[in-house]
mmCIF file of C-alpha atoms in Angstrom:
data_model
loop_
_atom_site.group_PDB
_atom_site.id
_atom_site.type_symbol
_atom_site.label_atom_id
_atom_site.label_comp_id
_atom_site.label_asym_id
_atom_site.label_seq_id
_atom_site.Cartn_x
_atom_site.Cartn_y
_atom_site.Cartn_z
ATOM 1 C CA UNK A 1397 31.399 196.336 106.909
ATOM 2 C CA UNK A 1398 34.294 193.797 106.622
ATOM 3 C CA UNK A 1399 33.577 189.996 107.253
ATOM 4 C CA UNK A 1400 35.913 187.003 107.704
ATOM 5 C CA UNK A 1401 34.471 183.965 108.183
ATOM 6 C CA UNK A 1402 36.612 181.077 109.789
ATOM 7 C CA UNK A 1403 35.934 177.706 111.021
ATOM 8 C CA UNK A 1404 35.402 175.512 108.227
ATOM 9 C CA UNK A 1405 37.313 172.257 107.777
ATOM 10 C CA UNK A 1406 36.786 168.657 107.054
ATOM 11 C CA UNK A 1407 34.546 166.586 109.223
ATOM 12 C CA UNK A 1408 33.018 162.961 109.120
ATOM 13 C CA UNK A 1409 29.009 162.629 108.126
ATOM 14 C CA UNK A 1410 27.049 163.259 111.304
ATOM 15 C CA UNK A 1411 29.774 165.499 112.978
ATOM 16 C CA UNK A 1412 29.788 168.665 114.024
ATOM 17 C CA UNK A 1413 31.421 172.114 113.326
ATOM 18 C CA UNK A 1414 31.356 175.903 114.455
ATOM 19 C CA UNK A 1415 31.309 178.757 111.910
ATOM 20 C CA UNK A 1416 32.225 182.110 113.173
ATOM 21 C CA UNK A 1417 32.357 185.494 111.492
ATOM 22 C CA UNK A 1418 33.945 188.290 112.863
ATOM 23 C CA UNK A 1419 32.447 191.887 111.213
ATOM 24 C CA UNK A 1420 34.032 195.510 111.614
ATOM 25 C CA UNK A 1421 33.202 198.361 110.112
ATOM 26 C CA UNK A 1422 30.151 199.156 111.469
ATOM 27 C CA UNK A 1423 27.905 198.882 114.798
ATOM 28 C CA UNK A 1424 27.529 194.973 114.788
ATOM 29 C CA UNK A 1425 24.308 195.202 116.209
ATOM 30 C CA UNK A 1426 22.522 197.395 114.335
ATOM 31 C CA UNK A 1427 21.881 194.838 111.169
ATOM 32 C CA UNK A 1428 21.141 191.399 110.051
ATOM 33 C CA UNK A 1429 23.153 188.897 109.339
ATOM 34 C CA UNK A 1430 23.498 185.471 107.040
ATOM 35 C CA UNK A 1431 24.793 182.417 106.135
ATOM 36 C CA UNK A 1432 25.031 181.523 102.845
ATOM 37 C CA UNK A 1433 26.662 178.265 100.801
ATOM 38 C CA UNK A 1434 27.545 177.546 97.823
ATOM 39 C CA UNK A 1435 29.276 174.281 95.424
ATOM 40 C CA UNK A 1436 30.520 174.223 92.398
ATOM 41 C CA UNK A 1437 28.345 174.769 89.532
ATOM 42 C CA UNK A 1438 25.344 175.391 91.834
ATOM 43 C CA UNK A 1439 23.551 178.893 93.047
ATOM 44 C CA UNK A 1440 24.793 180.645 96.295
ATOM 45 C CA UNK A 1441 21.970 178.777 98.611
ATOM 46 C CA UNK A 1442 20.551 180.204 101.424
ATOM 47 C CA UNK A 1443 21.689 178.599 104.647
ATOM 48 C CA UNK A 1444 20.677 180.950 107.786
ATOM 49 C CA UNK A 1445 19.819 184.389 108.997
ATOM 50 C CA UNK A 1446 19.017 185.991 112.392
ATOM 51 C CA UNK A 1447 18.117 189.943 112.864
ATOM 52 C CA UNK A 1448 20.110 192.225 114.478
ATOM 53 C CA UNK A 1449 18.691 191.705 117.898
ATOM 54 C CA UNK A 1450 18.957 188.129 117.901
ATOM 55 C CA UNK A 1451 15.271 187.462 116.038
ATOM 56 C CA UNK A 1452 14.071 186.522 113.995
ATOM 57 C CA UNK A 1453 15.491 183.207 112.925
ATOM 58 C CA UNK A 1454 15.562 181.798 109.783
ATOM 59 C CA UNK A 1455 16.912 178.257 108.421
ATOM 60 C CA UNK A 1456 16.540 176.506 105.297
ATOM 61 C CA UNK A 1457 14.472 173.622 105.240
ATOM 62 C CA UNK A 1458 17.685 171.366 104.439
ATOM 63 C CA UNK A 1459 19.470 172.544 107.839
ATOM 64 C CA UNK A 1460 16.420 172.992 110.078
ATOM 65 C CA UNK A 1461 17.050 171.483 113.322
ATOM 66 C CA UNK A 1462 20.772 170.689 112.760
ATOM 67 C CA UNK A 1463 21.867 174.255 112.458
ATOM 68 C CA UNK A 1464 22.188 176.872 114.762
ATOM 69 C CA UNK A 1465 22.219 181.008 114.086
ATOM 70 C CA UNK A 1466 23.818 182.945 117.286
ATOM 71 C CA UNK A 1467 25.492 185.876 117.654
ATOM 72 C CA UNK A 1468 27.300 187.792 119.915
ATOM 73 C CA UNK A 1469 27.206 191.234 119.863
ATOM 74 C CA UNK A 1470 29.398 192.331 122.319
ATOM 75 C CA UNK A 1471 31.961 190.328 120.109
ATOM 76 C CA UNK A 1472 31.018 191.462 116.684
ATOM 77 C CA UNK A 1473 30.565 188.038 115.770
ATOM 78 C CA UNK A 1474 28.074 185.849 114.448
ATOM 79 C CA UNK A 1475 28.116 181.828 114.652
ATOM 80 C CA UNK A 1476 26.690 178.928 112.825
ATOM 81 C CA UNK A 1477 26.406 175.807 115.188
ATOM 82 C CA UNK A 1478 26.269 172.660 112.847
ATOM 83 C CA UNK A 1479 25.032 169.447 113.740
ATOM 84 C CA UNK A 1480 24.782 166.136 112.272
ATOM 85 C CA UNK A 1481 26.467 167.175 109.380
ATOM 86 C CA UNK A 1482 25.543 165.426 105.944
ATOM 87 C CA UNK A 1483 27.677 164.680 102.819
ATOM 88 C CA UNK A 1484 25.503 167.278 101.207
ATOM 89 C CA UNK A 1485 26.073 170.204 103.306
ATOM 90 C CA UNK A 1486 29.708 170.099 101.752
ATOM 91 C CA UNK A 1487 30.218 173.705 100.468
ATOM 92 C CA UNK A 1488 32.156 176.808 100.294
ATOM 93 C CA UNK A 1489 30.140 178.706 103.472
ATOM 94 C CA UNK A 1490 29.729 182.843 103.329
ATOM 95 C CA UNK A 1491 28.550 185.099 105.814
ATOM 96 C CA UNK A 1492 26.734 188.209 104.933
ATOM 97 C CA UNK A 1493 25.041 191.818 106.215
ATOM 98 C CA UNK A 1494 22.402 193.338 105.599
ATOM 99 C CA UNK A 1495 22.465 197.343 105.973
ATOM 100 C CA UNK A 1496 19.728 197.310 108.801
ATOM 101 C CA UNK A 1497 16.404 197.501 109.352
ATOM 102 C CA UNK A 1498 15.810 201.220 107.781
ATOM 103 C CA UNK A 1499 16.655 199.532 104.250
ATOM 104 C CA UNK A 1500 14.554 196.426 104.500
ATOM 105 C CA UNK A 1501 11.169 198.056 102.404
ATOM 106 C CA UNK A 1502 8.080 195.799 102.115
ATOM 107 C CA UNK A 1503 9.509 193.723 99.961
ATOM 108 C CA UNK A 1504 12.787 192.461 102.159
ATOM 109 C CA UNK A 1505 13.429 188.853 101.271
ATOM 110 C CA UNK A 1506 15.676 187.818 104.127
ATOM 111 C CA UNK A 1507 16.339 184.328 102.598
ATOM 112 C CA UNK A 1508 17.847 186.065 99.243
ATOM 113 C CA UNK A 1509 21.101 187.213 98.482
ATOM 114 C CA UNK A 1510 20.654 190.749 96.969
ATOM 115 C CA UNK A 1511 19.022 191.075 100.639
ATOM 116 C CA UNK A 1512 22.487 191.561 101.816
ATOM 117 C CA UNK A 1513 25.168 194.426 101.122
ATOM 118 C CA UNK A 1514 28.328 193.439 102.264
ATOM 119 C CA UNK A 1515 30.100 189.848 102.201
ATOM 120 C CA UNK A 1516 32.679 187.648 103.503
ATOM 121 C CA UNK A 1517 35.014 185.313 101.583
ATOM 122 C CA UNK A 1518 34.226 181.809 102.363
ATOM 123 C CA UNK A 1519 35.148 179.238 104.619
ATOM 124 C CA UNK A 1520 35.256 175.833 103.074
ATOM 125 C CA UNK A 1521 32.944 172.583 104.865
ATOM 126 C CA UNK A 1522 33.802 169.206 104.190
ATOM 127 C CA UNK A 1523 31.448 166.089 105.023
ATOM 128 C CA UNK A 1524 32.969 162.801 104.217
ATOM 129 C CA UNK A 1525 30.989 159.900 104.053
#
């Protein structure tokens, strides 16, 4: 599976922008997907995920209610709708897949990294305050 993620710019505190990330490789909708971020001399945080129908939905506390997961399957292309944007959500932002649901085992941590197989290169958020 190749990822690019796009979208990312520079934006004023409670502004909005649209992640995209456009996958080949692979049946889109046979797997999960993710956002992750990360800054500079922090851990890759987890941001997002939704399953390869469409659910479930996950958000990290920190984003809950001002993001959005979608995707689009008949466009290979998943989305992160954010809202109200917050000096702190200024990062480098990553989309990732899973390998589908035949992989996930009891223990599947959807909100981890080593969750997911393949990854994007990053698209870089801004918030100015």
């Amino acid at each position: 599976v190749q990822l690019q993620a796009s979208g990312g710019g520079l934006v004023q505190a409670g502004g909005s922008l649209r992640l995209s990330c456009a996958a080949s490789g692979r049946t889109f909708g046979s797997y999960g997907m993710g956002w992750f971020r990360q800054t500079p001399g922090k851990e890759r945080e987890f941001v997002a995920r939704i399953g390869w129908s469409g659910a479930p939905l996950y958000y990290a506390d920190s984003v809950k209610g001002r993001f959005t997961i979608s995707r689009d399957n008949a466009k290979n292309t998943v989305y992160l709708q954010m809202n109200s944007l917050k000096p702190e959500d200024t990062a480098v932002y990553f989309c990732a897949a899973d390998s589908g649901p035949a992989t996930y085992g009891t223990r599947f941590n959807p909100r981890a990294g080593p969750s997911y197989d393949y990854w994007g290169k990053g698209t870089l958020v801004t918030v100015s305050s």
